[in-house]
C-alpha positions as CSV (number, residue, x, y, z in Angstrom):
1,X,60.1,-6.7,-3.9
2,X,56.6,-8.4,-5.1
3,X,56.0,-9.0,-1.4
4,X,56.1,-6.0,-0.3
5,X,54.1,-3.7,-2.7
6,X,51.7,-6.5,-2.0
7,X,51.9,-5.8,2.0
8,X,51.7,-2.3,0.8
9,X,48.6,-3.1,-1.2
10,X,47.2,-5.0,1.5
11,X,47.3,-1.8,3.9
12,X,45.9,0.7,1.1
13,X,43.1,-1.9,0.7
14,X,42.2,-2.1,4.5
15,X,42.8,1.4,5.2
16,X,40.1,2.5,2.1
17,X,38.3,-0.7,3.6
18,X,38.2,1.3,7.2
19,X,37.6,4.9,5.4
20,X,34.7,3.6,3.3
21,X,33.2,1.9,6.7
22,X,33.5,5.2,8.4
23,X,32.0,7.5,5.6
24,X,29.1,4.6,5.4
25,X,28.3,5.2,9.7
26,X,29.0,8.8,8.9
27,X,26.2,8.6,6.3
28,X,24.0,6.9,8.1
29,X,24.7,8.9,11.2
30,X,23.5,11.9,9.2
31,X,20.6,10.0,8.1
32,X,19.2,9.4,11.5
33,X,20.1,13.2,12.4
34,X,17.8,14.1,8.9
35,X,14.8,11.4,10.3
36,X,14.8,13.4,13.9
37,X,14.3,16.9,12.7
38,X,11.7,15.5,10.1
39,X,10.3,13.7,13.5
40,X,10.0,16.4,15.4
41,X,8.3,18.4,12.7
42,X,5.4,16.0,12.6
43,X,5.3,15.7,16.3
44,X,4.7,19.7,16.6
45,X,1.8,19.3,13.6
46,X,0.6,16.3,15.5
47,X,0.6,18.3,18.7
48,X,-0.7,21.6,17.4
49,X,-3.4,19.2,16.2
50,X,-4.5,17.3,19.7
51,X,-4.7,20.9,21.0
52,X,-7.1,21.8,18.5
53,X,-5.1,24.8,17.7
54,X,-6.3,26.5,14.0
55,X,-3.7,24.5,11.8
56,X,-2.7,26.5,8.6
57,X,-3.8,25.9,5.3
58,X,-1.9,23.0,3.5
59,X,-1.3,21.4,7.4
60,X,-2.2,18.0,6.5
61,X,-0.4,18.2,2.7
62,X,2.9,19.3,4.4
63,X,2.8,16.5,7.2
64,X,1.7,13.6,3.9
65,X,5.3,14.7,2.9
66,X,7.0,15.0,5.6
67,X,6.1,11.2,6.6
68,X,7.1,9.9,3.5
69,X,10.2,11.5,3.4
70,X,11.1,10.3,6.9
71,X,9.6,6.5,5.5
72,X,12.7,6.8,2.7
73,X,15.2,7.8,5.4
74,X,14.4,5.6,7.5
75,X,13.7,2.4,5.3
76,X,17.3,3.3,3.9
77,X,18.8,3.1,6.7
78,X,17.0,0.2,7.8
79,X,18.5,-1.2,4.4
80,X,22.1,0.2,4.8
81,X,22.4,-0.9,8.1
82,X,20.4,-3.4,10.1
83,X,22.3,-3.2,13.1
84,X,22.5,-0.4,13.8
85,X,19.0,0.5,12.6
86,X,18.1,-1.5,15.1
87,X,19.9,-0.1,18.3
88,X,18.3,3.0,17.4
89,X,14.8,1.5,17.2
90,X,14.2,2.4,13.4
91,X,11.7,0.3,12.9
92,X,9.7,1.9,15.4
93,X,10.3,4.4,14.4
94,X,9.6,4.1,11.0
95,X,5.7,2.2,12.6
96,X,5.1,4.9,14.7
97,X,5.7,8.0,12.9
98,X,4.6,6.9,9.7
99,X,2.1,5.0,9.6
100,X,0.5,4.3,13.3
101,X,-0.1,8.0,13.8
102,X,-2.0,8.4,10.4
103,X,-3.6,5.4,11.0
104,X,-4.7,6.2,14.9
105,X,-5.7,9.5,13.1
106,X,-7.7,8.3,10.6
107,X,-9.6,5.8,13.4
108,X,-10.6,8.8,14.9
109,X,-12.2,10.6,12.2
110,X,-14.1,7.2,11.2
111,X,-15.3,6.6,14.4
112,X,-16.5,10.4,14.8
113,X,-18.1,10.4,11.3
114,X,-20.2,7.0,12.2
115,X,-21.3,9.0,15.4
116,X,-22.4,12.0,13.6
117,X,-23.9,9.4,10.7
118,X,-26.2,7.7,13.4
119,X,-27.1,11.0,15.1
120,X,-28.2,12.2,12.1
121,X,-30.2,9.0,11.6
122,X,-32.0,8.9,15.0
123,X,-32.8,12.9,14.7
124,X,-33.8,12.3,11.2
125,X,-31.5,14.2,9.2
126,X,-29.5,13.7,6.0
127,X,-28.0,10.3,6.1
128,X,-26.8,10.1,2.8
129,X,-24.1,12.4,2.9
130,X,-22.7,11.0,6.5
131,X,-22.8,7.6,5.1
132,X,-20.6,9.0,2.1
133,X,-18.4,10.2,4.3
134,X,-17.7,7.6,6.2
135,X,-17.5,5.4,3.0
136,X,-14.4,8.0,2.2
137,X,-12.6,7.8,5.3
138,X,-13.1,4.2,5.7
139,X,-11.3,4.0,2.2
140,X,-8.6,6.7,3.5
141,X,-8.1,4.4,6.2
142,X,-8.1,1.4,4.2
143,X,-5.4,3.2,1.7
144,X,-3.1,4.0,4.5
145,X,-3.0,0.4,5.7
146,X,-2.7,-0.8,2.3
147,X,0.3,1.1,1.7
148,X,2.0,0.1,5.3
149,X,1.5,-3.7,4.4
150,X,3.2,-3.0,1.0
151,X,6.5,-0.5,2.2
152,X,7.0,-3.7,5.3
153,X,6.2,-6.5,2.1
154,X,8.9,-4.9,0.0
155,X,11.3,-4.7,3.3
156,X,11.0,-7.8,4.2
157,X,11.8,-9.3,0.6
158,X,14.4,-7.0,0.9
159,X,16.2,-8.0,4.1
160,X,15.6,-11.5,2.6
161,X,17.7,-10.9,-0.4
162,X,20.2,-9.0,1.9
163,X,20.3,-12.2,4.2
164,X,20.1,-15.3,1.4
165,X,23.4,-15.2,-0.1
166,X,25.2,-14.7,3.6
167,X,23.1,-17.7,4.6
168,X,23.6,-19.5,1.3
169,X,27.6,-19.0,1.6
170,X,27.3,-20.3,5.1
171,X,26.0,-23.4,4.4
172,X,28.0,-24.1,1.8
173,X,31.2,-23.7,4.4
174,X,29.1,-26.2,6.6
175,X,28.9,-28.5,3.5
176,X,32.6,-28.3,3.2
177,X,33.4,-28.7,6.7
178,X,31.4,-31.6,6.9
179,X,33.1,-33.1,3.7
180,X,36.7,-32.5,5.4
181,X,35.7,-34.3,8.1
């Protein structure tokens, strides 16, 4: 009778094993669903703003926030789930949307705010206050990249941690392997 209600224990045990799994893909699932509607929000701002359409007031506050909420969803799932994180390109993803768009953006304004600087200079004007800000979006653009190298510092560490004890075990079955031999 101890066999059996093990047998039996055995099947509750891969059956919550298998429900667990599919809650976990359902999860994440939902998670990449969540990162494509934030996605296509800061496409249309990002679109409305190549068009040089009047953005609202707060434009550039709302899409800040957007990005880093799609940077947690993402990097989440990126943690939860490598593989498939990878299959649908969240790393990319996670590049592109977060941080190589702000960072294209912010190139653009620096190199528009060194041309107005050295108009300015050769016709004489105020040179000052374009050299200020440039200084400012140079350090906006400096901040931005800072904080990229940091998020992908922190993931890889992470991944690392996630990876050393599954190559740590492995080994250690290739020690005994070797031993048995």
């Amino acid at each position: 009778m101890g066999r059996h209600t093990h047998s039996q224990g055995s099947k509750r045990s891969a059956h919550s094993s298998l429900t667990q799994d599919t809650d976990n893909t359902e999860s994440i699932l939902a998670k990449f669903s969540q990162a494509e509607k934030l996605e296509a929000q800061l496409s249309s701002i990002d679109d409305d703003k190549k068009a040089k359409r009047k953005l609202p007031a707060g434009s550039d506050q709302k899409a800040q926030g957007l990005r880093a909420k799609l940077c947690q969803v993402l990097i989440e799932v990126i943690v939860a789930d490598p593989v498939m994180s990878h299959s649908k390109d969240a790393s990319r993803r996670l590049w592109h949307s977060c941080f190589y768009s702000r960072v294209s953006e912010l190139r653009m304004e620096l190199s528009k705010e060194k041309s107005r600087a050295k108009k300015r200079q050769v016709s004489g004007g105020d040179v000052a206050g374009s050299e200020k800000v440039v200084s400012l979006v140079n350090e906006r653009l400096k901040g931005s990249i800072k904080e990229a190298l940091k998020l992908y510092e922190w993931l890889i560490d992470k991944m690392l941690k996630l990876l050393l004890p599954m190559s740590q075990s492995q080994s250690t079955n290739v020690s005994e392997n070797s031993e048995n031999d």
